[in-house]
Amino acid sequence: MEQIREKAYAKLNISLDVTERRADGYHDMCMVMQTISICDELELELTDTGRVQVKSNFSFIPGDERNLAAKAALAFLEAAGKQGQGLLVTLNKSIPVGAGMAGGSADAAAVLRALNRLYGAPLSPEELETLAARVGSDVPFCVRGGTVLATGRGEKLESLPALPPCRFVVCKPDFSISTPELFRKLDQTGLRCHPDTAGIVAALQAGELEPIARRMYNVFEEVDDRRLRTVKEIKGVLLDCGALGAIMTGTGSAVFGVFRPDADCAPALAALRRDYGFCREAVGVERLL
Ligand code: ATP
């Protein structure tokens, strides 16, 4: 049976703003998002089982439709008129789970790109992004990749000039923070500060790294939660080791620092590895679709 491989790249939030709490309970967001080189590796194989199955090296993530990779596969097969086609998706995961790095959404997006390639591109890039929005709010961004301004629930995308060359150091502490819980706490405390998103977009257009790194801001860091103390500690280490800026990505718990492209990231990695399990270096990845 035919086999196809695809990479599922993680994302970082260069900024994250919550602009409004909508009547339907969802929040309007405004985020500058960046695809990075930390990735899961996927293998897809058409089978004659008549079912979509997902296997993974992380035993604790679901293998059924609760897995976004399976949800994406079913949505694609239906849209392409291939209902009932058997498929085995093997996930070799490196993106930490519950990190705010969109690991599940990246897997779903990789499945959509791979299946569209396998079937000879029955869906246009726009159709693929529309289908992706039905799978999850971050999936359209993960399908497209690169540097993007995302609004609405995260599904309205505007591609931006690529981030100037730089290095990232990403660190995830050994706990996760639940996304609904953080939104609830944000609604309780309200927001005093917002990121200068327009300033970040202008700096991207000018191709200047420092003004971008200086303006990086995530409103979720304001929430009253004792776990955010650890986030602040990690940010402190990154800044002490030469990062131009450091913030939490998404609803955490991963934190990252931006370094000049010629910077030595080894001291930051060594300092963080003493206390935290996941510490990796990464670079930006440009638009995928
Ligand atoms: P986001 O940045 O979108 O908030 P996250 O990094 O916080 O994402 P994920 O790693 O995507 O969170 O996964 C969160 C939950 O989604 C986990 O509880 C996990 O069981 C479930 N999940 C579903 N599909 C996947 C997948 N393919 N990979 C990882 N987790 C998945």
mmCIF file of C-alpha atoms and ligand atoms in Angstrom:
data_model
loop_
_atom_site.group_PDB
_atom_site.id
_atom_site.type_symbol
_atom_site.label_atom_id
_atom_site.label_comp_id
_atom_site.label_asym_id
_atom_site.label_seq_id
_atom_site.Cartn_x
_atom_site.Cartn_y
_atom_site.Cartn_z
ATOM 1 C CA MET A 1 0.000 0.000 0.000
ATOM 2 C CA GLU A 2 1.136 3.560 -0.714
ATOM 3 C CA GLN A 3 3.030 5.384 2.022
ATOM 4 C CA ILE A 4 3.692 9.096 2.411
ATOM 5 C CA ARG A 5 5.671 11.162 4.952
ATOM 6 C CA GLU A 6 5.070 14.682 6.213
ATOM 7 C CA LYS A 7 6.501 16.931 8.921
ATOM 8 C CA ALA A 8 4.248 18.664 11.453
ATOM 9 C CA TYR A 9 5.975 21.856 12.583
ATOM 10 C CA ALA A 10 5.317 23.466 15.974
ATOM 11 C CA LYS A 11 4.336 27.120 16.391
ATOM 12 C CA LEU A 12 5.360 29.895 18.727
ATOM 13 C CA ASN A 13 3.368 33.016 19.562
ATOM 14 C CA ILE A 14 5.459 36.123 18.914
ATOM 15 C CA SER A 15 2.480 37.946 20.448
ATOM 16 C CA LEU A 16 -0.876 36.945 21.879
ATOM 17 C CA ASP A 17 -3.713 39.363 22.554
ATOM 18 C CA VAL A 18 -7.306 38.658 23.580
ATOM 19 C CA THR A 19 -9.351 41.495 22.118
ATOM 20 C CA GLU A 20 -12.899 40.563 23.066
ATOM 21 C CA ARG A 21 -15.033 38.016 24.887
ATOM 22 C CA ARG A 22 -17.829 37.189 22.480
ATOM 23 C CA ALA A 23 -21.484 36.557 23.317
ATOM 24 C CA ASP A 24 -21.026 32.870 22.359
ATOM 25 C CA GLY A 25 -18.337 32.514 25.081
ATOM 26 C CA TYR A 26 -15.424 32.345 22.631
ATOM 27 C CA HIS A 27 -12.692 34.970 22.664
ATOM 28 C CA ASP A 28 -11.462 37.086 19.780
ATOM 29 C CA MET A 29 -7.706 36.830 19.487
ATOM 30 C CA CYS A 30 -5.006 38.772 17.685
ATOM 31 C CA MET A 31 -1.729 36.857 17.411
ATOM 32 C CA VAL A 32 1.507 36.939 15.478
ATOM 33 C CA MET A 33 2.413 33.283 14.998
ATOM 34 C CA GLN A 34 5.632 31.696 13.763
ATOM 35 C CA THR A 35 6.298 28.170 12.475
ATOM 36 C CA ILE A 36 9.498 26.649 13.940
ATOM 37 C CA SER A 37 11.733 23.715 13.135
ATOM 38 C CA ILE A 38 10.747 21.510 16.113
ATOM 39 C CA CYS A 39 8.453 18.945 14.489
ATOM 40 C CA ASP A 40 6.613 15.642 14.667
ATOM 41 C CA GLU A 41 7.241 13.170 11.828
ATOM 42 C CA LEU A 42 4.171 11.547 10.286
ATOM 43 C CA GLU A 43 3.810 8.472 8.130
ATOM 44 C CA LEU A 44 0.506 7.886 6.347
ATOM 45 C CA GLU A 45 -0.473 4.595 4.752
ATOM 46 C CA LEU A 46 -3.698 3.746 2.930
ATOM 47 C CA THR A 47 -5.115 0.476 4.317
ATOM 48 C CA ASP A 48 -8.009 -1.845 3.549
ATOM 49 C CA THR A 49 -9.381 -1.751 7.115
ATOM 50 C CA GLY A 50 -12.050 0.844 6.247
ATOM 51 C CA ARG A 51 -11.025 2.768 9.390
ATOM 52 C CA VAL A 52 -8.780 5.707 10.252
ATOM 53 C CA GLN A 53 -6.274 4.668 12.926
ATOM 54 C CA VAL A 54 -3.594 6.722 14.672
ATOM 55 C CA LYS A 55 -0.545 5.235 16.403
ATOM 56 C CA SER A 56 1.977 7.279 18.305
ATOM 57 C CA ASN A 57 5.184 7.026 20.323
ATOM 58 C CA PHE A 58 3.362 9.021 23.077
ATOM 59 C CA SER A 59 1.160 6.300 24.567
ATOM 60 C CA PHE A 60 -1.025 8.763 26.507
ATOM 61 C CA ILE A 61 -2.517 10.575 23.507
ATOM 62 C CA PRO A 62 -5.713 9.153 21.998
ATOM 63 C CA GLY A 63 -5.676 6.919 18.898
ATOM 64 C CA ASP A 64 -9.304 7.559 17.962
ATOM 65 C CA GLU A 65 -11.218 10.599 16.693
ATOM 66 C CA ARG A 66 -10.214 12.611 19.774
ATOM 67 C CA ASN A 67 -6.812 12.757 18.110
ATOM 68 C CA LEU A 68 -6.806 15.810 15.849
ATOM 69 C CA ALA A 69 -4.829 13.857 13.226
ATOM 70 C CA ALA A 70 -7.721 11.353 12.920
ATOM 71 C CA LYS A 71 -10.316 14.144 12.914
ATOM 72 C CA ALA A 72 -8.428 15.858 10.064
ATOM 73 C CA ALA A 73 -8.129 12.626 8.077
ATOM 74 C CA LEU A 74 -11.873 11.919 8.349
ATOM 75 C CA ALA A 75 -12.721 15.516 7.347
ATOM 76 C CA PHE A 76 -10.402 15.313 4.315
ATOM 77 C CA LEU A 77 -11.643 11.908 3.130
ATOM 78 C CA GLU A 78 -15.233 13.132 3.329
ATOM 79 C CA ALA A 79 -14.439 16.387 1.455
ATOM 80 C CA ALA A 80 -12.575 14.439 -1.240
ATOM 81 C CA GLY A 81 -15.386 11.877 -1.635
ATOM 82 C CA LYS A 82 -13.264 9.027 -0.211
ATOM 83 C CA GLN A 83 -15.385 8.083 2.812
ATOM 84 C CA GLY A 84 -14.656 4.608 4.109
ATOM 85 C CA GLN A 85 -11.029 4.634 2.908
ATOM 86 C CA GLY A 86 -8.797 2.953 5.509
ATOM 87 C CA LEU A 87 -5.785 4.924 6.735
ATOM 88 C CA LEU A 88 -3.031 4.379 9.274
ATOM 89 C CA VAL A 89 -1.303 7.506 10.593
ATOM 90 C CA THR A 90 1.888 6.917 12.573
ATOM 91 C CA LEU A 91 2.966 9.899 14.665
ATOM 92 C CA ASN A 92 6.554 10.131 15.802
ATOM 93 C CA LYS A 93 6.061 12.995 18.210
ATOM 94 C CA SER A 94 8.745 15.433 19.373
ATOM 95 C CA ILE A 95 6.509 18.450 20.059
ATOM 96 C CA PRO A 96 5.663 18.399 23.772
ATOM 97 C CA VAL A 97 1.955 18.003 24.606
ATOM 98 C CA GLY A 98 0.097 20.809 26.394
ATOM 99 C CA ALA A 99 2.898 23.254 25.657
ATOM 100 C CA GLY A 100 1.087 25.964 23.671
ATOM 101 C CA MET A 101 3.081 24.850 20.628
ATOM 102 C CA ALA A 102 -0.006 23.549 18.742
ATOM 103 C CA GLY A 103 1.293 19.973 18.571
ATOM 104 C CA GLY A 104 -2.101 18.385 17.900
ATOM 105 C CA SER A 105 -3.076 21.092 15.393
ATOM 106 C CA ALA A 106 0.269 20.677 13.602
ATOM 107 C CA ASP A 107 -0.356 16.923 13.249
ATOM 108 C CA ALA A 108 -3.850 17.603 11.875
ATOM 109 C CA ALA A 109 -2.454 20.134 9.386
ATOM 110 C CA ALA A 110 0.269 17.726 8.263
ATOM 111 C CA VAL A 111 -2.390 15.048 7.611
ATOM 112 C CA LEU A 112 -4.380 17.518 5.474
ATOM 113 C CA ARG A 113 -1.313 18.551 3.427
ATOM 114 C CA ALA A 114 -0.161 14.952 2.996
ATOM 115 C CA LEU A 115 -3.560 13.558 1.943
ATOM 116 C CA ASN A 116 -4.086 16.421 -0.491
ATOM 117 C CA ARG A 117 -0.701 15.594 -2.058
ATOM 118 C CA LEU A 118 -1.441 11.859 -2.096
ATOM 119 C CA TYR A 119 -4.718 12.382 -3.965
ATOM 120 C CA GLY A 120 -3.238 14.844 -6.511
ATOM 121 C CA ALA A 121 -4.411 18.114 -4.895
ATOM 122 C CA PRO A 122 -8.213 17.841 -5.149
ATOM 123 C CA LEU A 123 -8.460 20.820 -2.745
ATOM 124 C CA SER A 124 -6.961 24.255 -3.417
ATOM 125 C CA PRO A 125 -4.847 25.845 -0.632
ATOM 126 C CA GLU A 126 -7.876 28.043 0.284
ATOM 127 C CA GLU A 127 -10.196 25.020 0.431
ATOM 128 C CA LEU A 128 -7.667 23.159 2.565
ATOM 129 C CA GLU A 129 -7.527 26.076 5.052
ATOM 130 C CA THR A 130 -11.351 26.270 5.174
ATOM 131 C CA LEU A 131 -11.518 22.545 5.893
ATOM 132 C CA ALA A 132 -8.759 22.978 8.509
ATOM 133 C CA ALA A 133 -10.873 25.543 10.418
ATOM 134 C CA ARG A 134 -13.503 22.817 10.947
ATOM 135 C CA VAL A 135 -10.877 20.621 12.617
ATOM 136 C CA GLY A 136 -9.591 23.292 15.052
ATOM 137 C CA SER A 137 -8.874 27.022 15.398
ATOM 138 C CA ASP A 138 -5.069 26.711 15.081
ATOM 139 C CA VAL A 139 -5.165 24.183 12.220
ATOM 140 C CA PRO A 140 -5.485 26.708 9.317
ATOM 141 C CA PHE A 141 -2.312 28.457 10.531
ATOM 142 C CA CYS A 142 -0.509 25.124 10.844
ATOM 143 C CA VAL A 143 -1.553 24.212 7.275
ATOM 144 C CA ARG A 144 -0.150 27.453 5.861
ATOM 145 C CA GLY A 145 2.855 28.027 8.148
ATOM 146 C CA GLY A 146 5.396 30.848 8.140
ATOM 147 C CA THR A 147 4.862 34.192 9.877
ATOM 148 C CA VAL A 148 1.177 35.062 10.151
ATOM 149 C CA LEU A 149 -1.191 37.529 11.808
ATOM 150 C CA ALA A 150 -4.109 35.411 13.059
ATOM 151 C CA THR A 151 -7.399 36.939 14.230
ATOM 152 C CA GLY A 152 -10.929 35.754 15.041
ATOM 153 C CA ARG A 153 -10.523 32.509 16.991
ATOM 154 C CA GLY A 154 -7.156 32.166 15.263
ATOM 155 C CA GLU A 155 -8.527 30.997 11.909
ATOM 156 C CA LYS A 156 -8.431 34.327 9.996
ATOM 157 C CA LEU A 157 -4.952 34.545 8.521
ATOM 158 C CA GLU A 158 -2.818 37.237 6.954
ATOM 159 C CA SER A 159 0.698 36.194 5.936
ATOM 160 C CA LEU A 160 3.421 38.606 7.062
ATOM 161 C CA PRO A 161 7.016 39.107 5.894
ATOM 162 C CA ALA A 162 9.247 36.306 7.235
ATOM 163 C CA LEU A 163 10.812 36.843 10.643
ATOM 164 C CA PRO A 164 14.419 38.073 10.239
ATOM 165 C CA PRO A 165 17.022 35.306 10.803
ATOM 166 C CA CYS A 166 17.231 34.356 14.496
ATOM 167 C CA ARG A 167 17.461 31.402 16.870
ATOM 168 C CA PHE A 168 14.903 30.268 19.414
ATOM 169 C CA VAL A 169 15.504 28.456 22.684
ATOM 170 C CA VAL A 170 12.302 26.700 23.762
ATOM 171 C CA CYS A 171 11.803 25.313 27.264
ATOM 172 C CA LYS A 172 8.759 23.487 28.636
ATOM 173 C CA PRO A 173 8.500 22.927 32.374
ATOM 174 C CA ASP A 174 7.145 19.575 33.538
ATOM 175 C CA PHE A 175 3.572 20.790 33.982
ATOM 176 C CA SER A 176 0.860 21.836 31.528
ATOM 177 C CA ILE A 177 -1.669 24.622 31.919
ATOM 178 C CA SER A 178 -5.249 23.930 30.853
ATOM 179 C CA THR A 179 -6.411 26.326 28.122
ATOM 180 C CA PRO A 180 -10.074 26.668 29.319
ATOM 181 C CA GLU A 181 -8.827 27.282 32.876
ATOM 182 C CA LEU A 182 -6.530 30.084 31.733
ATOM 183 C CA PHE A 183 -9.306 31.741 29.697
ATOM 184 C CA ARG A 184 -11.594 31.566 32.765
ATOM 185 C CA LYS A 185 -8.959 33.218 34.921
ATOM 186 C CA LEU A 186 -8.375 35.871 32.260
ATOM 187 C CA ASP A 187 -12.115 36.692 32.249
ATOM 188 C CA GLN A 188 -11.987 37.062 36.049
ATOM 189 C CA THR A 189 -8.931 39.327 36.219
ATOM 190 C CA GLY A 190 -9.468 41.334 32.995
ATOM 191 C CA LEU A 191 -6.635 42.840 30.992
ATOM 192 C CA ARG A 192 -4.515 45.889 31.736
ATOM 193 C CA CYS A 193 -1.899 45.608 28.973
ATOM 194 C CA HIS A 194 -1.962 44.594 25.336
ATOM 195 C CA PRO A 195 0.900 43.802 22.958
ATOM 196 C CA ASP A 196 1.903 46.395 20.378
ATOM 197 C CA THR A 197 0.850 44.150 17.474
ATOM 198 C CA ALA A 198 1.009 47.010 14.939
ATOM 199 C CA GLY A 199 4.587 47.752 16.095
ATOM 200 C CA ILE A 200 5.553 44.090 15.591
ATOM 201 C CA VAL A 201 4.020 44.046 12.095
ATOM 202 C CA ALA A 202 5.870 47.300 11.208
ATOM 203 C CA ALA A 203 9.170 45.836 12.489
ATOM 204 C CA LEU A 204 8.567 42.667 10.422
ATOM 205 C CA GLN A 205 8.006 44.845 7.368
ATOM 206 C CA ALA A 206 11.271 46.696 8.143
ATOM 207 C CA GLY A 207 13.065 43.351 8.695
ATOM 208 C CA GLU A 208 14.388 44.371 12.128
ATOM 209 C CA LEU A 209 14.744 41.650 14.771
ATOM 210 C CA GLU A 210 15.356 43.684 17.941
ATOM 211 C CA PRO A 211 12.174 45.808 17.832
ATOM 212 C CA ILE A 212 10.186 42.603 17.286
ATOM 213 C CA ALA A 213 11.836 40.775 20.197
ATOM 214 C CA ARG A 214 11.395 43.808 22.476
ATOM 215 C CA ARG A 215 7.656 43.966 21.750
ATOM 216 C CA MET A 216 6.888 40.253 22.249
ATOM 217 C CA TYR A 217 4.037 39.948 24.763
ATOM 218 C CA ASN A 218 1.458 37.347 25.779
ATOM 219 C CA VAL A 219 -1.575 38.567 27.785
ATOM 220 C CA PHE A 220 -1.922 35.155 29.488
ATOM 221 C CA GLU A 221 1.220 35.885 31.503
ATOM 222 C CA GLU A 222 -0.801 38.453 33.499
ATOM 223 C CA VAL A 223 -3.226 35.824 34.815
ATOM 224 C CA ASP A 224 -3.077 35.051 38.511
ATOM 225 C CA ASP A 225 -1.696 31.492 38.594
ATOM 226 C CA ARG A 226 1.186 30.279 40.727
ATOM 227 C CA ARG A 227 2.558 28.150 37.848
ATOM 228 C CA LEU A 228 3.339 31.367 36.003
ATOM 229 C CA ARG A 229 6.099 31.960 38.569
ATOM 230 C CA THR A 230 8.047 29.174 36.887
ATOM 231 C CA VAL A 231 7.372 30.808 33.518
ATOM 232 C CA LYS A 232 8.904 34.036 34.875
ATOM 233 C CA GLU A 233 11.934 32.118 36.173
ATOM 234 C CA ILE A 234 12.555 30.566 32.751
ATOM 235 C CA LYS A 235 12.186 33.970 31.084
ATOM 236 C CA GLY A 236 14.754 35.362 33.534
ATOM 237 C CA VAL A 237 17.276 32.638 32.638
ATOM 238 C CA LEU A 238 16.763 33.220 28.892
ATOM 239 C CA LEU A 239 17.223 36.997 29.226
ATOM 240 C CA ASP A 240 20.284 36.557 31.491
ATOM 241 C CA CYS A 241 21.786 34.291 28.819
ATOM 242 C CA GLY A 242 21.432 36.890 26.060
ATOM 243 C CA ALA A 243 17.893 36.540 24.665
ATOM 244 C CA LEU A 244 16.614 39.736 23.013
ATOM 245 C CA GLY A 245 13.134 38.922 24.337
ATOM 246 C CA ALA A 246 11.343 35.989 26.012
ATOM 247 C CA ILE A 247 7.658 35.088 26.453
ATOM 248 C CA MET A 248 5.304 32.178 27.053
ATOM 249 C CA THR A 249 3.740 30.712 23.889
ATOM 250 C CA GLY A 250 -0.058 30.265 23.654
ATOM 251 C CA THR A 251 -1.526 29.176 26.960
ATOM 252 C CA GLY A 252 1.821 27.665 27.974
ATOM 253 C CA SER A 253 3.514 26.129 29.576
ATOM 254 C CA ALA A 254 6.417 26.409 27.081
ATOM 255 C CA VAL A 255 8.516 29.571 27.166
ATOM 256 C CA PHE A 256 10.960 30.719 24.507
ATOM 257 C CA GLY A 257 13.673 33.277 23.966
ATOM 258 C CA VAL A 258 14.708 34.927 20.695
ATOM 259 C CA PHE A 259 18.446 35.188 20.046
ATOM 260 C CA ARG A 260 20.506 36.817 17.301
ATOM 261 C CA PRO A 261 21.315 34.324 14.485
ATOM 262 C CA ASP A 262 25.023 34.257 15.451
ATOM 263 C CA ALA A 263 24.371 33.975 19.218
ATOM 264 C CA ASP A 264 25.683 31.058 21.244
ATOM 265 C CA CYS A 265 22.573 29.432 22.743
ATOM 266 C CA ALA A 266 24.558 26.757 24.609
ATOM 267 C CA PRO A 267 24.699 28.669 27.955
ATOM 268 C CA ALA A 268 20.901 29.145 27.978
ATOM 269 C CA LEU A 269 20.317 25.478 27.111
ATOM 270 C CA ALA A 270 22.797 24.288 29.762
ATOM 271 C CA ALA A 271 21.287 26.520 32.461
ATOM 272 C CA LEU A 272 17.710 25.427 31.696
ATOM 273 C CA ARG A 273 18.520 21.713 31.346
ATOM 274 C CA ARG A 274 19.479 21.619 35.020
ATOM 275 C CA ASP A 275 15.819 22.169 35.985
ATOM 276 C CA TYR A 276 13.580 21.405 33.018
ATOM 277 C CA GLY A 277 13.007 18.318 30.881
ATOM 278 C CA PHE A 278 12.325 19.860 27.476
ATOM 279 C CA CYS A 279 14.914 22.424 26.299
ATOM 280 C CA ARG A 280 15.577 22.717 22.564
ATOM 281 C CA GLU A 281 17.031 25.101 20.045
ATOM 282 C CA ALA A 282 15.028 25.933 16.892
ATOM 283 C CA VAL A 283 14.897 28.232 13.878
ATOM 284 C CA GLY A 284 11.970 29.714 11.981
ATOM 285 C CA VAL A 285 10.335 27.836 9.091
ATOM 286 C CA GLU A 286 8.870 29.738 6.150
ATOM 287 C CA ARG A 287 5.416 29.384 4.599
ATOM 288 C CA LEU A 288 4.509 25.762 3.790
ATOM 289 C CA LEU A 289 1.532 26.211 1.435
HETATM 290 P P1 ATP B 1 -2.280 24.563 21.620
HETATM 291 O O1 ATP B 1 -1.066 25.368 21.398
HETATM 292 O O2 ATP B 1 -3.107 24.364 20.361
HETATM 293 O O3 ATP B 1 -3.079 24.963 22.827
HETATM 294 P P2 ATP B 1 -1.088 22.490 23.115
HETATM 295 O O4 ATP B 1 0.369 22.362 22.765
HETATM 296 O O5 ATP B 1 -1.406 23.210 24.354
HETATM 297 O O6 ATP B 1 -1.797 23.108 21.864
HETATM 298 P P3 ATP B 1 -1.541 19.833 22.266
HETATM 299 O O7 ATP B 1 -0.183 19.320 22.505
HETATM 300 O O8 ATP B 1 -1.925 20.128 20.876
HETATM 301 O O9 ATP B 1 -1.757 21.135 23.179
HETATM 302 O O10 ATP B 1 -2.573 18.805 22.894
HETATM 303 C C1 ATP B 1 -3.458 19.074 23.907
HETATM 304 C C2 ATP B 1 -4.464 17.928 24.049
HETATM 305 O O11 ATP B 1 -4.916 17.483 22.773
HETATM 306 C C3 ATP B 1 -3.892 16.735 24.766
HETATM 307 O O12 ATP B 1 -4.692 16.523 25.898
HETATM 308 C C4 ATP B 1 -4.011 15.571 23.802
HETATM 309 O O13 ATP B 1 -4.527 14.412 24.401
HETATM 310 C C5 ATP B 1 -4.956 16.045 22.714
HETATM 311 N N1 ATP B 1 -4.498 15.659 21.357
HETATM 312 C C6 ATP B 1 -5.285 15.333 20.339
HETATM 313 N N2 ATP B 1 -4.583 15.036 19.246
HETATM 314 C C7 ATP B 1 -3.285 15.172 19.564
HETATM 315 C C8 ATP B 1 -2.071 14.988 18.836
HETATM 316 N N3 ATP B 1 -2.061 14.591 17.558
HETATM 317 N N4 ATP B 1 -0.915 15.265 19.473
HETATM 318 C C9 ATP B 1 -0.927 15.678 20.762
HETATM 319 N N5 ATP B 1 -2.044 15.839 21.501
HETATM 320 C C10 ATP B 1 -3.224 15.587 20.912
#
